[in-house]
């Protein structure tokens, strides 16, 4: 017995099953069935029309498929049916239902909602209510019939025409979908899934071209020799083969491998057997593509021709795809040395953080002497060095470890096994290398990161390795350093400070303070050293932090020139307080002294602001070589000729101090506070401070002990005969007003007590 549902008036019951098979109990009337039937939606408020249509179409098939009828008695139900049944082929729509033009209004709503594929046949019992010519002209319908003329034969004829039109529209849509997938694959050729997308698009395209429902389809890609399918991997599957993606083709059940092997790889003629189709292509690089397709119907000759045309285009597309993938593989190899390159290093870091390991080691290895070897012996020689280093590291680290060239003379090392001993990397440089018959000793700066990569970003690990390498190259070149969070924070802080310093220079945000220098014999204040202070976002940044950064960034010259503007203000305050001008010492960086333009600007500004040379001295911080640098030596000599006094600051802690004393026209030395802080009465005579004082005396130079912080250090400095002292024991650096207030109270006799 058929199931029915009530109409709006509750008096009539309309069959809800399709013409050939009744719905099973519990089926949803809105549920879409398989595409083995054509779904027809009958919309009419007359129960007799539904029953007549059901009777007329009983056991009718059109274009090889049965019909399935859905029934609606109200116009408002139509959009719900369309939403629940995306494969409705034809809507047989009554014009007059709730209102005289309900059907016409529904046509507009259906098309406005985007349902353009279903064909619409209008039926009316009142031919004059909506004239045929106006309806056909003004509404997007496919046929218009009166119910009286629509007998069984004409009904089937109209449905056949509409269904054929719907079938062609859906075939075009399927073809377009397949083409879009192929186009998408070409747009994503450099992604990891490009071949998979291409393969999936190919199968969809074949199904659309043939307009056949597939039982199963598979697309496999690989490099083969002869008829061997062992290396063919399934990239895409449809139907019963959809679960075999990633498997080898030979392991996929029910694939006719004999048929696949019989397909010639040197042409584009498909192999056709019963309900099976096979295509096979091989590129010049040896990569092979196999398409195996099973369908459920006959294959007309026109479709075979179309398939051959498609196969010709597919062969060209696959050849190009293979070429591009080959070029992509080349992108991961250094073309000069044939080694993995920076792209390979980055790719390996990406694999590292994918969750496959919980312990890894990443290192950057920079060859110290390689740039000099390239200049001295040529680029080819330096690259031979790179190859020799790589070969030795490869032999010591093992094949599982990636060793890539990530810079001109830098290697990147990635160990994803978690078993690599980082010490082995530095061990590779313990022995000399044989390069073109020459024994070459190579040192390397090595930054190493050992970590659990899970939950991290590849860029974070890369940045940690680079931060560590930068730190070791700055502090201890030629050695190995392990990453610590402090290194990363320090590098990040340096970048932040450098950026802020640039703005501070432009807006003159620096503050300058003065620390007194004391004549240790008389107790008189003999001068002052001017020091720079700076706040970043309200935070005091220590000079030991920002001054080295300013020197490396090239800002120290601007700071020095800005400091000169404070001296006249300082002197004016001294004079207003009834005090004489004091000599002022200014710190200069060696890189700035090497610049003749800076030396000229420094002298010119001193003249313009009335800074007499006899009251101005410059303290040269010994953090870089001077005597061996001709430009720096010329800068020192130029300042001396202008009449300025010159001092070597932090004497004994930097470069070649003895050479400086012997060759440069300096007036004295400042003994570094690291030598002063360790002084004791018992060891004073044999201390480094005593040695520095003796050297200065022998050369006729003055000496200043800086960093004096205790009475004992003061007494030892006097004992050693050091002429001048400065440090927190006497006074901290002060702004001009505080300095004057301190100066008015200063008395060595009352300050220095046992």
XYZ file of C-alpha atoms in Angstrom:
754
model
C 0.000 0.000 0.000
C 1.374 3.420 -0.946
C 2.038 6.144 1.555
C 0.271 9.475 1.191
C 0.339 12.864 2.809
C -2.489 15.311 3.365
C -3.072 18.442 1.277
C -3.712 21.830 2.852
C -7.469 21.293 2.954
C -7.085 17.948 4.729
C -9.493 16.235 2.303
C -7.197 14.748 -0.303
C -4.209 12.453 -0.038
C -1.430 12.494 -2.612
C 0.992 9.627 -3.418
C 4.556 10.424 -2.412
C 6.450 7.642 -4.157
C 8.164 7.645 -7.545
C 6.632 5.905 -10.526
C 8.574 2.664 -10.476
C 9.244 1.871 -6.814
C 7.482 2.866 -3.632
C 9.475 4.477 -0.827
C 10.383 2.201 2.003
C 8.788 2.900 5.326
C 10.683 5.552 7.257
C 12.251 7.174 4.160
C 12.482 10.957 4.135
C 10.455 12.337 1.164
C 13.033 15.131 0.845
C 16.015 12.765 0.761
C 17.858 12.673 -2.577
C 18.415 9.229 -4.105
C 21.209 7.953 -6.309
C 21.774 9.400 -9.767
C 20.482 6.144 -11.357
C 17.023 7.790 -11.629
C 15.713 11.091 -12.960
C 13.992 13.051 -10.185
C 10.810 14.903 -11.211
C 9.051 17.378 -8.904
C 5.281 17.637 -9.555
C 3.776 20.849 -8.130
C -0.034 21.090 -8.278
C -2.852 21.659 -5.793
C -5.069 19.148 -7.600
C -4.751 15.586 -6.301
C -6.055 14.164 -9.540
C -3.166 15.727 -11.454
C -0.658 14.025 -9.157
C -2.369 10.670 -9.496
C -2.696 11.001 -13.264
C 0.950 11.937 -13.624
C 1.970 9.019 -11.421
C -0.135 6.639 -13.462
C 1.080 7.950 -16.830
C 4.746 7.622 -15.891
C 4.500 4.243 -14.202
C 7.346 1.966 -15.393
C 8.618 4.613 -17.828
C 12.361 5.102 -18.291
C 13.957 8.001 -20.131
C 17.487 7.897 -21.536
C 18.147 4.637 -19.708
C 16.993 5.706 -16.251
C 13.849 5.226 -14.208
C 11.831 8.165 -12.946
C 11.361 9.205 -9.356
C 8.459 11.557 -8.611
C 8.249 13.994 -5.730
C 4.927 15.713 -5.010
C 4.109 19.168 -3.643
C 0.637 20.700 -3.310
C 1.724 24.158 -2.171
C 4.077 26.616 -3.774
C 5.898 27.275 -0.518
C 7.131 23.647 -0.443
C 9.073 23.902 -3.694
C 12.238 25.633 -2.443
C 12.468 23.136 0.404
C 12.408 20.239 -2.046
C 15.086 21.904 -4.214
C 17.334 22.474 -1.219
C 16.983 18.866 -0.035
C 17.237 17.306 -3.519
C 20.059 18.886 -5.541
C 19.497 16.482 -8.486
C 15.924 17.439 -9.400
C 15.924 17.360 -13.198
C 12.428 18.672 -14.063
C 9.780 20.701 -12.237
C 6.237 20.247 -13.569
C 4.620 23.392 -12.210
C 0.948 24.386 -12.152
C 0.341 28.054 -12.905
C -2.777 28.509 -10.789
C -2.621 27.292 -7.197
C -3.060 29.408 -4.070
C -3.266 32.428 -6.345
C -3.828 32.807 -10.103
C -0.126 33.476 -10.699
C 1.472 31.322 -7.981
C 3.324 29.222 -10.559
C 4.703 32.248 -12.400
C 5.952 33.767 -9.146
C 7.590 30.473 -8.244
C 9.541 30.477 -11.504
C 11.113 33.792 -10.511
C 11.923 32.633 -6.981
C 13.464 29.389 -8.191
C 15.810 31.144 -10.595
C 16.614 33.957 -8.132
C 17.706 31.365 -5.564
C 20.278 30.051 -8.050
C 18.490 26.895 -9.172
C 19.286 27.298 -12.847
C 19.816 23.625 -13.798
C 16.309 22.139 -13.281
C 14.075 22.390 -16.355
C 10.609 23.872 -15.729
C 7.456 22.750 -17.561
C 4.464 24.978 -16.824
C 1.045 23.348 -16.844
C -2.244 25.221 -16.673
C -5.891 24.318 -16.765
C -6.797 27.828 -17.907
C -5.032 28.644 -21.157
C -6.265 32.181 -21.259
C -5.209 32.965 -17.718
C -1.521 33.279 -18.791
C -1.050 33.599 -22.593
C 1.600 31.197 -23.869
C 3.577 33.723 -25.933
C 3.926 36.156 -23.022
C 4.868 33.425 -20.550
C 7.534 31.922 -22.822
C 8.930 35.394 -23.464
C 8.966 36.723 -19.903
C 9.738 33.656 -17.783
C 12.738 31.278 -17.699
C 10.833 28.092 -18.512
C 11.371 25.270 -20.990
C 7.843 24.301 -21.987
C 4.263 25.478 -21.471
C 1.331 23.091 -21.803
C -2.344 22.932 -20.933
C -3.351 19.971 -18.846
C -5.859 18.873 -21.452
C -3.302 18.584 -24.254
C -0.641 16.935 -22.071
C -1.596 13.321 -22.678
C 0.752 10.466 -21.807
C 2.685 10.603 -25.077
C 3.194 14.358 -24.977
C 4.048 14.178 -21.275
C 6.811 11.674 -21.956
C 7.991 13.690 -24.967
C 8.161 16.922 -22.967
C 9.963 15.201 -20.114
C 12.452 13.561 -22.481
C 13.294 16.923 -24.063
C 13.641 18.591 -20.669
C 15.711 15.766 -19.183
C 18.051 15.717 -22.191
C 18.572 19.469 -21.741
C 19.170 19.009 -17.992
C 21.645 16.200 -18.704
C 23.642 18.393 -21.074
C 23.701 21.244 -18.539
C 24.933 18.924 -15.795
C 27.572 17.455 -18.113
C 28.836 20.952 -18.845
C 28.873 21.699 -15.108
C 30.810 18.519 -14.393
C 33.254 19.354 -17.176
C 33.744 22.825 -15.785
C 34.329 21.389 -12.287
C 36.992 19.063 -13.661
C 38.659 21.881 -15.560
C 38.638 24.068 -12.467
C 40.419 21.351 -10.510
C 43.066 20.984 -13.230
C 43.510 24.760 -13.322
C 43.799 24.802 -9.534
C 46.503 22.154 -9.744
C 48.508 24.299 -12.177
C 48.135 27.294 -9.860
C 49.501 25.293 -6.964
C 52.339 23.500 -8.715
C 54.791 24.437 -5.979
C 52.680 23.092 -3.122
C 53.130 19.611 -1.724
C 49.784 18.453 -3.103
C 50.105 19.612 -6.674
C 50.263 16.125 -8.185
C 47.381 14.919 -6.023
C 45.193 17.822 -7.137
C 46.163 17.224 -10.740
C 45.325 13.527 -10.493
C 41.962 14.177 -8.832
C 41.102 16.742 -11.495
C 41.988 14.305 -14.270
C 39.581 11.640 -12.954
C 36.757 14.132 -12.547
C 37.402 15.445 -16.035
C 37.290 11.974 -17.613
C 34.001 11.189 -15.870
C 32.494 14.465 -17.036
C 33.650 14.061 -20.640
C 32.258 10.532 -20.912
C 29.007 11.427 -19.130
C 29.140 8.031 -17.483
C 28.672 7.088 -13.879
C 31.940 5.612 -12.683
C 32.150 2.388 -10.730
C 35.727 3.214 -9.793
C 38.684 5.175 -11.058
C 42.315 5.450 -10.040
C 45.190 7.734 -11.037
C 48.729 6.618 -10.202
C 52.023 8.473 -10.623
C 55.598 7.281 -10.424
C 58.816 6.558 -12.246
C 58.779 3.122 -13.878
C 61.025 0.964 -15.987
C 59.335 -1.076 -18.693
C 56.080 -2.538 -17.395
C 56.986 -2.508 -13.715
C 54.196 -0.972 -11.609
C 55.966 -1.462 -8.282
C 56.821 2.233 -7.955
C 53.434 3.545 -9.120
C 51.654 5.312 -6.240
C 47.922 6.068 -6.271
C 47.434 9.846 -6.092
C 43.639 9.938 -6.467
C 40.743 7.494 -6.479
C 37.005 7.572 -7.119
C 34.243 5.123 -6.222
C 35.473 1.824 -4.871
C 39.109 2.917 -5.275
C 38.754 6.062 -3.152
C 40.264 4.349 -0.094
C 43.454 3.339 -1.919
C 45.141 6.753 -2.122
C 48.786 6.357 -1.116
C 48.932 2.647 -1.936
C 51.016 1.121 -4.689
C 49.040 0.424 -7.856
C 49.976 -3.254 -7.852
C 48.378 -3.645 -4.406
C 45.001 -2.150 -5.382
C 42.461 -5.005 -5.678
C 40.565 -5.650 -8.931
C 42.695 -3.377 -11.121
C 43.390 -5.025 -14.470
C 47.173 -4.591 -14.465
C 47.518 -6.567 -17.693
C 45.340 -4.028 -19.442
C 47.399 -1.170 -17.993
C 50.607 -2.801 -19.181
C 49.207 -3.198 -22.691
C 48.666 0.538 -23.105
C 51.397 2.049 -25.256
C 53.208 4.845 -23.420
C 54.444 6.579 -26.564
C 51.011 7.653 -27.856
C 47.719 8.967 -26.471
C 45.379 6.190 -27.639
C 43.284 4.901 -24.718
C 42.841 1.175 -24.167
C 39.136 0.176 -24.104
C 37.966 -3.210 -22.788
C 34.352 -3.885 -21.854
C 33.565 -1.262 -19.211
C 37.215 -0.322 -18.584
C 39.352 2.512 -19.914
C 43.115 2.859 -19.423
C 45.410 5.772 -20.293
C 49.152 5.844 -19.777
C 51.788 8.547 -20.302
C 55.522 8.722 -19.729
C 57.533 11.950 -19.733
C 61.068 12.424 -20.978
C 62.299 12.365 -17.390
C 60.828 8.897 -16.852
C 57.875 9.874 -14.681
C 54.731 7.957 -15.557
C 50.998 8.601 -15.205
C 48.373 5.808 -15.305
C 44.604 6.364 -15.426
C 42.310 3.389 -14.911
C 38.549 3.999 -15.230
C 35.572 1.671 -14.810
C 32.098 2.816 -15.929
C 28.555 1.464 -16.004
C 27.408 2.080 -19.578
C 28.257 2.053 -23.264
C 30.778 4.507 -24.653
C 29.521 6.248 -27.845
C 32.021 6.870 -30.639
C 31.834 10.687 -30.335
C 32.831 10.384 -26.691
C 35.765 8.137 -27.646
C 37.022 10.809 -30.037
C 36.568 13.447 -27.355
C 38.507 11.266 -24.914
C 41.385 10.974 -27.399
C 41.510 14.765 -27.796
C 41.497 15.148 -24.042
C 44.255 12.541 -23.721
C 46.437 14.516 -26.169
C 46.074 17.650 -24.081
C 46.549 15.676 -20.885
C 49.859 14.265 -22.143
C 51.176 17.782 -22.803
C 49.916 19.004 -19.429
C 51.546 16.122 -17.576
C 54.834 16.657 -19.425
C 54.828 20.308 -18.382
C 53.837 19.428 -14.837
C 56.703 16.951 -14.614
C 59.118 19.572 -15.953
C 57.985 22.130 -13.414
C 58.276 19.598 -10.603
C 61.770 18.784 -11.827
C 62.630 22.483 -11.725
C 61.148 22.608 -8.240
C 63.504 19.848 -7.172
C 66.425 21.806 -8.638
C 65.347 24.743 -6.488
C 66.510 22.740 -3.467
C 70.049 22.171 -4.750
C 72.959 24.628 -4.811
C 73.869 24.710 -8.491
C 77.580 25.491 -7.983
C 78.416 22.808 -5.424
C 75.584 20.324 -5.970
C 74.685 20.454 -2.257
C 71.317 21.014 -0.592
C 70.668 24.753 -0.439
C 68.843 27.187 1.822
C 65.454 26.084 0.443
C 66.260 22.509 1.423
C 67.316 23.706 4.892
C 64.025 25.608 5.338
C 62.022 22.633 4.084
C 63.765 20.333 6.550
C 62.969 22.724 9.396
C 59.340 22.558 8.323
C 59.428 18.763 8.508
C 61.154 19.015 11.872
C 58.222 20.803 13.524
C 55.592 18.478 12.027
C 55.470 16.373 15.191
C 57.474 13.371 14.024
C 60.296 13.829 16.566
C 60.633 15.201 20.074
C 64.383 15.834 19.966
C 66.409 17.621 17.321
C 69.620 19.556 16.739
C 69.975 22.503 14.367
C 73.289 24.259 13.793
C 74.757 27.003 11.643
C 78.452 26.680 10.780
C 80.301 29.737 9.410
C 83.809 29.232 7.989
C 85.999 32.024 9.341
C 88.834 32.039 6.797
C 86.753 31.326 3.668
C 86.184 34.979 2.628
C 89.927 35.697 2.876
C 90.736 32.542 0.910
C 88.331 33.657 -1.824
C 90.136 36.993 -2.091
C 93.617 35.499 -1.920
C 93.182 32.433 -4.143
C 89.922 32.941 -5.998
C 86.301 31.878 -5.657
C 86.907 28.375 -7.018
C 89.462 27.670 -4.304
C 87.052 28.872 -1.592
C 84.312 26.655 -3.025
C 86.711 23.706 -2.996
C 87.129 24.445 0.701
C 83.337 24.428 1.136
C 83.091 21.060 -0.637
C 85.882 19.560 1.467
C 84.255 20.748 4.690
C 80.905 19.362 3.575
C 82.380 15.985 2.695
C 84.112 15.659 6.052
C 80.997 16.726 7.958
C 78.905 14.303 5.932
C 81.251 11.456 6.809
C 81.232 12.340 10.506
C 77.563 13.252 10.972
C 76.016 10.485 8.864
C 73.459 10.399 6.055
C 70.303 11.057 8.136
C 71.623 14.537 8.965
C 70.936 17.276 6.414
C 73.932 19.503 5.632
C 72.943 22.425 3.408
C 74.717 25.481 2.085
C 72.685 28.366 3.534
C 75.080 31.232 2.802
C 78.252 32.045 0.894
C 80.434 30.379 3.514
C 77.852 29.016 5.952
C 76.373 25.541 6.376
C 73.060 24.647 7.998
C 72.835 21.313 9.838
C 69.527 19.636 10.750
C 69.408 16.404 12.754
C 65.870 15.100 13.239
C 66.942 11.873 14.963
C 67.851 13.500 18.267
C 71.003 11.351 18.492
C 73.619 13.765 17.136
C 76.341 14.816 19.563
C 76.828 18.562 18.891
C 80.541 18.236 19.712
C 81.042 16.207 16.525
C 80.342 19.313 14.445
C 83.296 21.193 15.919
C 85.442 18.027 15.794
C 85.256 18.229 12.002
C 87.647 21.196 12.128
C 90.280 19.692 14.403
C 92.437 18.551 11.485
C 93.639 20.437 8.429
C 91.996 20.077 5.011
C 93.777 19.097 1.811
C 92.783 21.567 -0.917
C 94.483 21.247 -4.325
C 97.539 19.729 -2.678
C 97.692 22.365 0.079
C 97.072 21.745 3.777
C 94.618 24.399 4.990
C 93.561 24.980 8.576
C 89.943 26.146 8.841
C 88.221 27.528 11.923
C 84.458 27.751 12.216
C 82.022 29.746 14.311
C 79.199 27.395 15.263
C 75.796 28.212 16.742
C 73.827 25.172 17.929
C 70.183 24.768 18.981
C 69.128 21.547 20.705
C 65.405 21.392 21.356
C 62.074 19.599 21.250
C 60.599 21.006 18.016
C 57.001 20.080 18.865
C 54.784 23.128 19.188
C 57.427 25.435 17.743
C 57.593 27.338 14.493
C 60.321 26.575 11.980
C 61.103 30.290 11.830
C 61.663 30.367 15.608
C 64.249 27.572 15.445
C 65.944 29.254 12.484
C 66.055 32.574 14.347
C 67.486 30.896 17.460
C 70.295 29.324 15.409
C 71.073 32.626 13.679
C 71.050 34.512 16.984
C 73.518 32.042 18.463
C 75.812 32.227 15.423
C 75.724 36.027 15.507
C 76.581 36.045 19.201
C 79.532 33.668 18.828
C 80.876 35.599 15.810
C 80.751 38.843 17.809
C 82.103 37.550 21.110
C 84.262 34.482 20.403
C 84.741 33.885 16.679
C 86.018 30.444 15.785
C 84.308 28.738 18.725
C 81.055 26.871 19.413
C 78.106 28.206 21.396
C 74.859 26.549 22.459
C 71.648 28.538 22.297
C 70.079 29.801 25.502
C 66.916 31.901 25.838
C 69.096 34.778 27.054
C 70.839 34.903 23.680
C 67.545 35.221 21.860
C 66.353 37.909 24.263
C 69.625 39.805 23.920
C 69.501 39.798 20.117
C 65.858 40.863 20.153
C 66.653 43.596 22.657
C 69.576 44.774 20.512
C 67.335 45.122 17.473
C 64.768 46.999 19.539
C 67.395 49.351 20.993
C 68.986 49.978 17.605
C 65.650 51.043 16.135
C 64.935 53.327 19.090
C 68.443 54.822 18.957
C 67.881 56.019 15.429
C 64.895 58.054 16.580
C 66.762 59.257 19.657
C 69.599 60.649 17.527
C 67.186 62.562 15.297
C 65.190 63.991 18.216
C 68.232 64.610 20.469
C 66.916 62.554 23.381
C 70.307 62.019 25.025
C 71.250 63.507 28.389
C 74.883 64.240 29.315
C 76.328 64.048 32.816
C 79.744 64.808 34.325
C 81.960 62.758 36.638
C 84.788 64.628 38.403
C 88.467 63.711 38.085
C 90.531 64.200 41.253
C 94.213 65.083 41.520
C 95.199 62.440 44.034
C 98.076 64.523 45.455
C 96.345 67.873 45.995
C 92.742 66.682 46.215
C 91.712 69.329 43.679
C 89.145 68.638 40.965
C 91.246 68.612 37.820
C 88.455 68.089 35.309
C 85.418 66.009 34.418
C 84.503 63.210 32.042
C 81.263 63.744 30.142
C 79.114 60.623 29.873
C 75.957 59.901 27.891
C 72.654 58.799 29.403
C 69.489 57.659 27.590
C 65.992 56.500 28.413
C 63.913 54.290 26.125
C 60.188 54.348 26.815
C 60.855 55.688 30.309
C 63.461 53.006 31.117
C 67.099 53.916 31.783
C 69.300 51.964 29.374
C 72.841 51.385 30.726
C 75.633 52.935 28.629
C 77.334 49.539 28.573
C 74.273 48.316 26.657
C 73.432 51.085 24.216
C 76.887 52.590 23.499
C 78.294 49.446 21.783
C 75.085 49.170 19.757
C 75.343 52.831 18.775
C 78.950 52.308 17.679
C 78.082 49.301 15.502
C 75.082 51.107 14.028
C 77.074 54.250 13.205
C 75.246 56.520 15.681
C 78.196 57.224 17.999
C 79.525 60.068 15.831
C 76.199 61.937 16.087
C 76.135 61.393 19.853
C 79.680 62.774 20.190
C 78.816 65.893 18.168
C 75.638 66.421 20.209
C 77.642 66.128 23.444
C 79.777 69.134 22.464
C 76.685 71.355 22.695
C 76.394 70.601 26.434
C 79.877 71.811 27.381
C 79.227 75.573 26.908
C 76.103 75.216 29.068
C 78.168 73.440 31.750
C 80.840 76.131 31.697
C 78.246 78.916 31.863
C 76.750 77.376 35.003
C 80.201 77.121 36.571
C 80.889 80.801 35.853
C 77.490 81.856 37.218
C 78.391 80.009 40.432
C 81.729 81.868 40.618
C 83.738 78.804 39.649
C 86.410 78.477 36.945
C 85.952 76.409 33.818
C 87.011 72.786 34.164
C 88.618 70.660 31.428
C 86.137 68.187 29.960
C 86.918 64.778 28.444
C 84.716 63.297 25.695
C 84.612 59.642 24.615
C 85.286 58.807 20.962
C 84.874 55.467 19.179
C 87.611 54.128 16.916
C 85.283 53.723 13.885
C 84.501 57.437 14.081
C 88.179 58.396 14.345
C 88.764 56.504 11.094
C 86.373 58.860 9.316
C 88.179 62.045 8.194
C 84.825 63.801 7.649
C 83.946 63.248 11.292
C 87.327 64.557 12.458
C 86.789 67.687 10.357
C 83.239 68.163 11.696
C 84.463 67.648 15.273
C 87.168 70.319 14.957
C 84.853 72.752 13.206
C 82.141 72.420 15.863
C 84.667 72.953 18.662
C 85.756 76.184 16.991
C 82.189 77.398 16.395
C 81.141 76.765 20.019
C 84.322 78.224 21.554
C 85.661 74.981 22.952
C 89.330 75.756 23.461
C 91.589 72.717 22.785
C 93.453 73.196 26.051
C 90.206 72.517 27.942
C 89.002 69.634 25.772
C 90.386 66.104 25.706
C 89.230 62.983 23.909
C 89.254 59.508 25.411
C 89.618 56.775 22.794
C 87.978 53.550 23.888
C 90.291 50.668 23.032
C 87.669 48.231 21.692
C 89.099 48.163 18.164
C 92.569 48.233 16.667
C 94.114 51.669 16.172
C 97.797 51.403 15.444
C 97.302 48.851 12.695
C 94.627 50.982 11.042
C 96.111 53.798 8.986
C 92.849 55.784 8.926
C 92.506 55.634 12.717
C 96.117 56.652 13.208
C 95.653 59.623 10.885
C 92.538 60.632 12.835
C 94.392 60.576 16.164
C 97.253 62.593 14.702
C 94.825 65.138 13.206
C 93.200 65.737 16.608
C 96.569 66.106 18.280
C 97.644 68.718 15.717
C 94.563 70.761 16.592
C 95.831 70.916 20.179
C 93.447 68.470 21.852
C 94.670 66.149 24.601
C 94.228 62.437 23.911
C 93.875 59.532 26.319
C 93.713 55.771 25.782
C 90.606 54.641 27.676
C 90.236 51.201 29.325
C 93.947 50.658 28.849
C 95.030 47.024 28.893
C 91.705 45.432 27.980
C 91.578 45.944 24.213
C 93.935 45.662 21.263
C 97.736 46.005 21.110
C 98.135 48.545 23.922
C 101.932 48.548 23.852
C 101.914 49.387 20.157
C 99.536 52.265 20.834
C 101.800 53.783 23.458
C 104.804 53.532 21.195
C 103.268 54.919 18.006
C 100.393 57.247 18.857
C 100.759 60.843 20.174
C 98.623 60.308 23.288
C 98.957 62.272 26.520
C 98.075 59.558 28.965
C 96.278 56.354 29.793
C 93.221 55.472 31.848
C 93.845 52.246 33.769
C 90.763 50.108 33.386
C 88.585 49.609 36.444
C 88.901 45.831 36.128
C 92.556 46.215 37.166
C 91.684 48.689 39.923
C 88.881 46.613 41.474
C 91.257 43.704 42.211
C 93.963 45.784 43.943
C 95.083 44.766 47.408
C 97.825 46.297 49.567
C 99.827 43.083 49.603
C 99.855 42.559 45.814
C 99.780 46.185 44.685
C 103.457 46.395 43.599
C 103.154 43.409 41.249
C 99.717 44.220 39.888
C 98.797 45.009 36.286
C 97.860 48.495 37.412
C 101.435 49.009 38.713
C 102.840 47.673 35.426
C 100.644 50.042 33.392
C 101.743 52.975 35.584
C 105.432 52.070 35.098
C 104.985 51.879 31.319
C 103.286 55.284 31.271
C 106.097 56.812 33.368
C 108.771 55.403 31.045
C 107.005 57.036 28.069
C 106.368 60.309 29.845
C 102.612 59.863 29.981
C 100.071 60.720 32.670
C 97.803 58.085 34.210
C 94.278 58.018 35.591
C 92.795 55.199 37.651
C 89.090 54.825 36.905
C 86.524 52.879 38.879
C 87.918 53.710 42.356
C 85.163 52.693 44.749
C 86.839 52.094 48.136
C 89.247 53.845 50.494
C 91.729 50.968 50.047
C 91.757 51.429 46.270
C 92.293 55.160 46.784
C 95.268 54.494 49.052
C 96.826 51.987 46.610
C 96.458 54.429 43.706
C 98.320 57.029 45.780
C 100.937 54.421 46.685
C 101.500 53.553 43.004
C 101.948 57.211 42.130
C 98.919 57.452 39.852
C 98.302 61.150 39.252
C 94.533 61.256 38.898
C 91.548 59.179 40.049
C 87.820 58.998 39.421
C 85.070 56.695 40.609
C 82.042 56.272 42.828
C 84.224 56.640 45.927
C 84.406 60.358 45.121
C 81.254 61.052 43.139
C 78.876 59.494 40.635
C 78.204 61.138 37.249
C 75.959 64.192 37.772
C 74.070 66.757 35.721
C 75.613 70.292 35.731
C 73.527 71.645 38.643
C 74.243 68.649 40.887
C 77.908 68.775 39.876
C 78.218 72.405 40.982
C 76.475 71.669 44.263
C 78.880 68.779 44.885
C 81.890 70.866 43.849
C 81.038 73.556 46.375
C 81.105 70.968 49.149
C 84.110 68.988 47.963
C 87.082 68.663 50.334
C 89.549 65.789 49.949
C 90.695 66.100 53.547
C 87.244 65.531 54.991
C 86.192 62.973 52.363
C 89.193 60.630 52.553
C 89.566 59.144 55.997
C 91.018 55.945 57.397
